[in-house]
């Protein structure tokens, strides 16, 4: 089935460690996104990529990094510079970069807990 | 600035009653307004959207209304069922490549 796969579903890390969240899509979508979800704050955009080898910062990019070396993959690294990394992370894709043309398809999320 | 306000944050209704969730947005240039439903432990999923050239759109038990003058749009769910229990997000684009979400409404449908 086509869709977005995020892994791992749950992740624990110690303070000061970097961690990478995986996001893979087989929908042949051009655009991919990373959102962070915290209780009472909705979904906030971290990074997005409209095309391979290109990505832009969203509203809360500090302490995060991404890469887009392949169309189907958009991994997110949560670095030790992120002050409050405990959150639920959602990856999404859309058929093209123009939001007005279609919906976002979301993965099932990765819950990161920093101990 | 880019802002989408959503109310209420929690909503409890009895099965069979209607539920209404309201959102306001700040950028008058926005012309696409989707609603997403997030079930427990899953990612959000688009349930309905509306574009600014129409005032209302219906899909079975759900409908969305848009008032561009007042810059607000609403989700209406009629004849609610237990499976409607979820978190609902409204959203609006402030650029062609970025969707800004509201803070979410947790809907609980009780028997």
Coordinates of C-alpha atoms in Angstrom, one line a residue:
Chain A
X1 CA 0.0 0.0 0.0
X2 CA 1.2 3.5 -0.7
X3 CA 1.9 5.8 2.3
X4 CA 4.3 7.3 4.6
X5 CA 6.4 5.3 7.0
X6 CA 8.0 6.8 10.1
X7 CA 10.4 5.1 12.3
X8 CA 11.0 4.5 15.1
X9 CA 7.5 4.9 16.7
X10 CA 9.0 5.5 20.1
X11 CA 12.4 6.8 20.9
X12 CA 14.2 7.6 24.1
X13 CA 17.4 9.5 24.3
X14 CA 19.7 11.1 26.8
X15 CA 20.3 14.8 27.0
X16 CA 23.2 15.8 24.7
X17 CA 22.6 13.1 22.2
X18 CA 21.6 13.6 18.6
X19 CA 18.9 11.4 17.2
X20 CA 17.6 10.9 13.6
X21 CA 14.0 10.2 12.8
X22 CA 13.3 8.3 9.6
X23 CA 10.5 9.3 7.1
X24 CA 10.0 7.3 3.8
X25 CA 7.2 7.7 1.3
X26 CA 6.2 5.6 -1.7
X27 CA 3.6 8.0 -3.0
X28 CA 6.0 9.6 -5.5
X29 CA 5.3 13.0 -3.9
X30 CA 7.6 15.9 -4.6
X31 CA 7.1 17.8 -1.3
X32 CA 7.8 16.5 2.2
X33 CA 7.4 18.2 5.6
X34 CA 8.3 17.7 9.3
X35 CA 5.9 19.0 11.9
X36 CA 6.2 19.0 15.7
X37 CA 3.1 18.4 17.8
X38 CA 2.9 19.5 21.5
X39 CA -0.2 19.5 23.6
X40 CA -2.3 22.6 23.1
X41 CA 0.0 24.0 20.4
X42 CA -1.2 22.3 17.3
X43 CA 1.2 21.3 14.6
X44 CA 4.3 23.5 14.0
X45 CA 6.4 23.3 10.9
X46 CA 10.1 22.5 11.4
X47 CA 11.4 22.0 7.8
X48 CA 10.0 21.4 4.4
X49 CA 11.4 20.2 1.1
X50 CA 9.8 21.0 -2.3
X51 CA 12.2 19.0 -4.4
X52 CA 15.2 16.7 -4.0
X53 CA 18.4 18.3 -2.7
X54 CA 16.5 21.4 -1.6
X55 CA 14.8 22.3 1.8
X56 CA 13.7 25.3 3.7
X57 CA 13.3 26.2 7.3
X58 CA 9.9 26.3 8.8
X59 CA 8.7 28.2 11.9
X60 CA 10.8 26.3 14.5
X61 CA 13.9 25.0 12.7
X62 CA 16.4 25.8 15.5
X63 CA 18.1 22.7 16.8
X64 CA 17.0 20.5 13.9
X65 CA 18.5 19.5 10.6
X66 CA 17.3 17.6 7.5
X67 CA 18.5 16.2 4.2
X68 CA 16.7 15.3 1.0
X69 CA 19.1 13.2 -1.0
X70 CA 16.3 11.0 -2.4
X71 CA 12.8 11.8 -3.4
X72 CA 11.3 9.2 -1.1
X73 CA 13.3 10.0 2.0
X74 CA 13.4 13.0 4.3
X75 CA 15.1 12.2 7.6
X76 CA 15.1 14.7 10.6
X77 CA 17.9 15.0 13.0
X78 CA 17.1 16.4 16.4
X79 CA 20.4 17.8 17.7
X80 CA 21.6 18.5 21.2
X81 CA 21.0 22.2 20.5
X82 CA 17.3 21.7 20.6
X83 CA 16.3 22.9 24.0
X84 CA 13.1 21.0 24.5
X85 CA 13.1 18.0 22.1
X86 CA 10.5 15.9 23.9
X87 CA 7.5 15.9 21.5
X88 CA 5.5 14.0 18.9
X89 CA 7.0 14.4 15.4
X90 CA 5.0 14.0 12.2
X91 CA 6.2 13.7 8.7
X92 CA 4.0 14.5 5.8
X93 CA 4.1 14.7 2.0
X94 CA 2.1 16.3 -0.8
X95 CA 2.0 15.6 -4.5
X96 CA 3.5 19.0 -5.2
X97 CA 4.9 21.9 -3.3
X98 CA 1.8 24.1 -3.9
X99 CA -0.3 23.7 -0.8
X100 CA -3.4 25.0 -2.6
X101 CA -3.4 22.0 -5.0
X102 CA -3.8 19.2 -2.6
X103 CA -3.8 17.6 0.8
X104 CA -1.0 16.6 3.1
X105 CA -0.5 12.9 3.8
X106 CA 0.8 12.2 7.2
X107 CA 2.8 9.3 8.7
X108 CA 1.8 7.9 12.1
X109 CA 4.4 9.9 14.0
X110 CA 7.4 9.3 16.2
X111 CA 7.3 10.1 19.9
X112 CA 10.7 11.3 21.2
X113 CA 11.3 11.4 24.9
X114 CA 14.5 12.9 26.3
X115 CA 15.5 11.5 29.7
Chain B
X1 CA 1.4 37.6 11.3
X2 CA 0.5 34.1 10.3
X3 CA -2.0 33.0 12.8
X4 CA -4.9 30.5 12.9
X5 CA -7.0 30.6 16.1
X6 CA -9.2 27.6 16.9
X7 CA -12.0 27.2 19.4
X8 CA -13.0 25.4 21.6
X9 CA -10.0 23.4 22.7
X10 CA -12.2 20.6 24.0
X11 CA -15.8 19.7 23.1
X12 CA -18.0 17.0 24.6
X13 CA -21.3 16.1 22.9
X14 CA -23.8 13.3 23.3
X15 CA -24.1 10.8 20.5
X16 CA -26.5 12.2 17.9
X17 CA -26.0 15.8 18.7
X18 CA -24.2 18.3 16.5
X19 CA -20.7 19.6 17.0
X20 CA -19.2 22.9 15.7
X21 CA -15.6 24.0 15.7
X22 CA -14.6 27.5 14.7
X23 CA -11.4 29.0 13.3
X24 CA -10.2 32.5 12.5
X25 CA -7.2 33.4 10.3
X26 CA -5.2 36.5 10.0
X27 CA -4.2 36.7 6.3
X28 CA -6.9 37.9 4.0
X29 CA -5.0 36.4 1.0
X30 CA -5.6 32.8 2.2
X31 CA -8.0 31.0 -0.1
X32 CA -7.8 27.3 0.9
X33 CA -9.0 26.0 4.2
X34 CA -8.6 22.3 5.1
X35 CA -9.8 20.4 8.1
X36 CA -7.8 17.4 9.5
X37 CA -8.9 14.7 11.9
X38 CA -6.4 12.9 14.1
X39 CA -7.3 9.7 15.8
X40 CA -5.4 8.5 18.8
X41 CA -1.9 7.4 18.0
X42 CA -2.2 8.3 14.3
X43 CA -1.3 11.1 12.0
X44 CA -3.9 13.7 10.9
X45 CA -6.0 12.9 7.9
X46 CA -7.8 15.4 5.6
X47 CA -11.6 15.1 6.0
X48 CA -12.9 18.2 4.1
X49 CA -11.6 21.4 2.6
X50 CA -13.1 24.5 1.2
X51 CA -11.8 27.2 -1.2
X52 CA -12.6 30.8 -1.1
X53 CA -14.9 30.8 -4.1
X54 CA -17.6 29.0 -2.2
X55 CA -19.3 29.7 1.2
X56 CA -20.2 26.1 2.2
X57 CA -19.3 22.6 1.3
X58 CA -20.9 19.3 2.6
X59 CA -19.8 15.7 2.6
X60 CA -22.4 13.5 4.3
X61 CA -22.4 14.4 8.0
X62 CA -19.7 17.0 7.9
X63 CA -19.8 20.5 6.4
X64 CA -17.5 23.5 6.4
X65 CA -18.6 27.1 6.1
X66 CA -16.5 30.1 5.2
X67 CA -16.9 33.8 5.8
X68 CA -14.1 35.6 4.0
X69 CA -15.2 39.0 5.1
X70 CA -15.0 38.0 8.8
X71 CA -12.0 35.7 8.1
X72 CA -13.4 32.7 9.9
X73 CA -14.5 29.2 8.9
X74 CA -16.2 26.5 10.8
X75 CA -16.6 22.7 10.8
X76 CA -20.0 21.2 11.5
X77 CA -20.6 17.6 12.3
X78 CA -24.2 16.4 12.5
X79 CA -25.6 13.2 14.1
X80 CA -22.3 12.6 15.9
X81 CA -21.1 9.0 16.4
X82 CA -18.5 7.6 18.8
X83 CA -16.1 7.2 15.9
X84 CA -16.1 11.0 15.5
X85 CA -14.2 11.2 18.7
X86 CA -10.8 12.6 17.8
X87 CA -8.7 15.8 17.6
X88 CA -9.7 18.1 14.8
X89 CA -7.3 20.7 13.3
X90 CA -8.2 23.6 11.0
X91 CA -5.5 25.1 8.8
X92 CA -4.8 27.9 6.4
X93 CA -1.9 28.6 4.0
X94 CA 0.0 31.9 4.4
X95 CA 2.3 31.0 1.5
X96 CA 1.9 28.6 -1.4
X97 CA 4.2 26.1 0.3
X98 CA 3.4 26.4 4.0
X99 CA 0.2 25.3 5.9
X100 CA -0.4 26.8 9.3
X101 CA -2.5 24.8 11.7
X102 CA -4.8 25.8 14.5
X103 CA -4.2 24.5 18.0
X104 CA -6.7 21.6 17.7
X105 CA -10.1 20.7 19.2
X106 CA -10.5 17.4 21.1
X107 CA -14.0 16.2 20.4
X108 CA -15.5 13.5 22.7
X109 CA -18.8 11.9 21.7
X110 CA -20.4 10.2 24.7
X111 CA -23.0 7.5 24.5

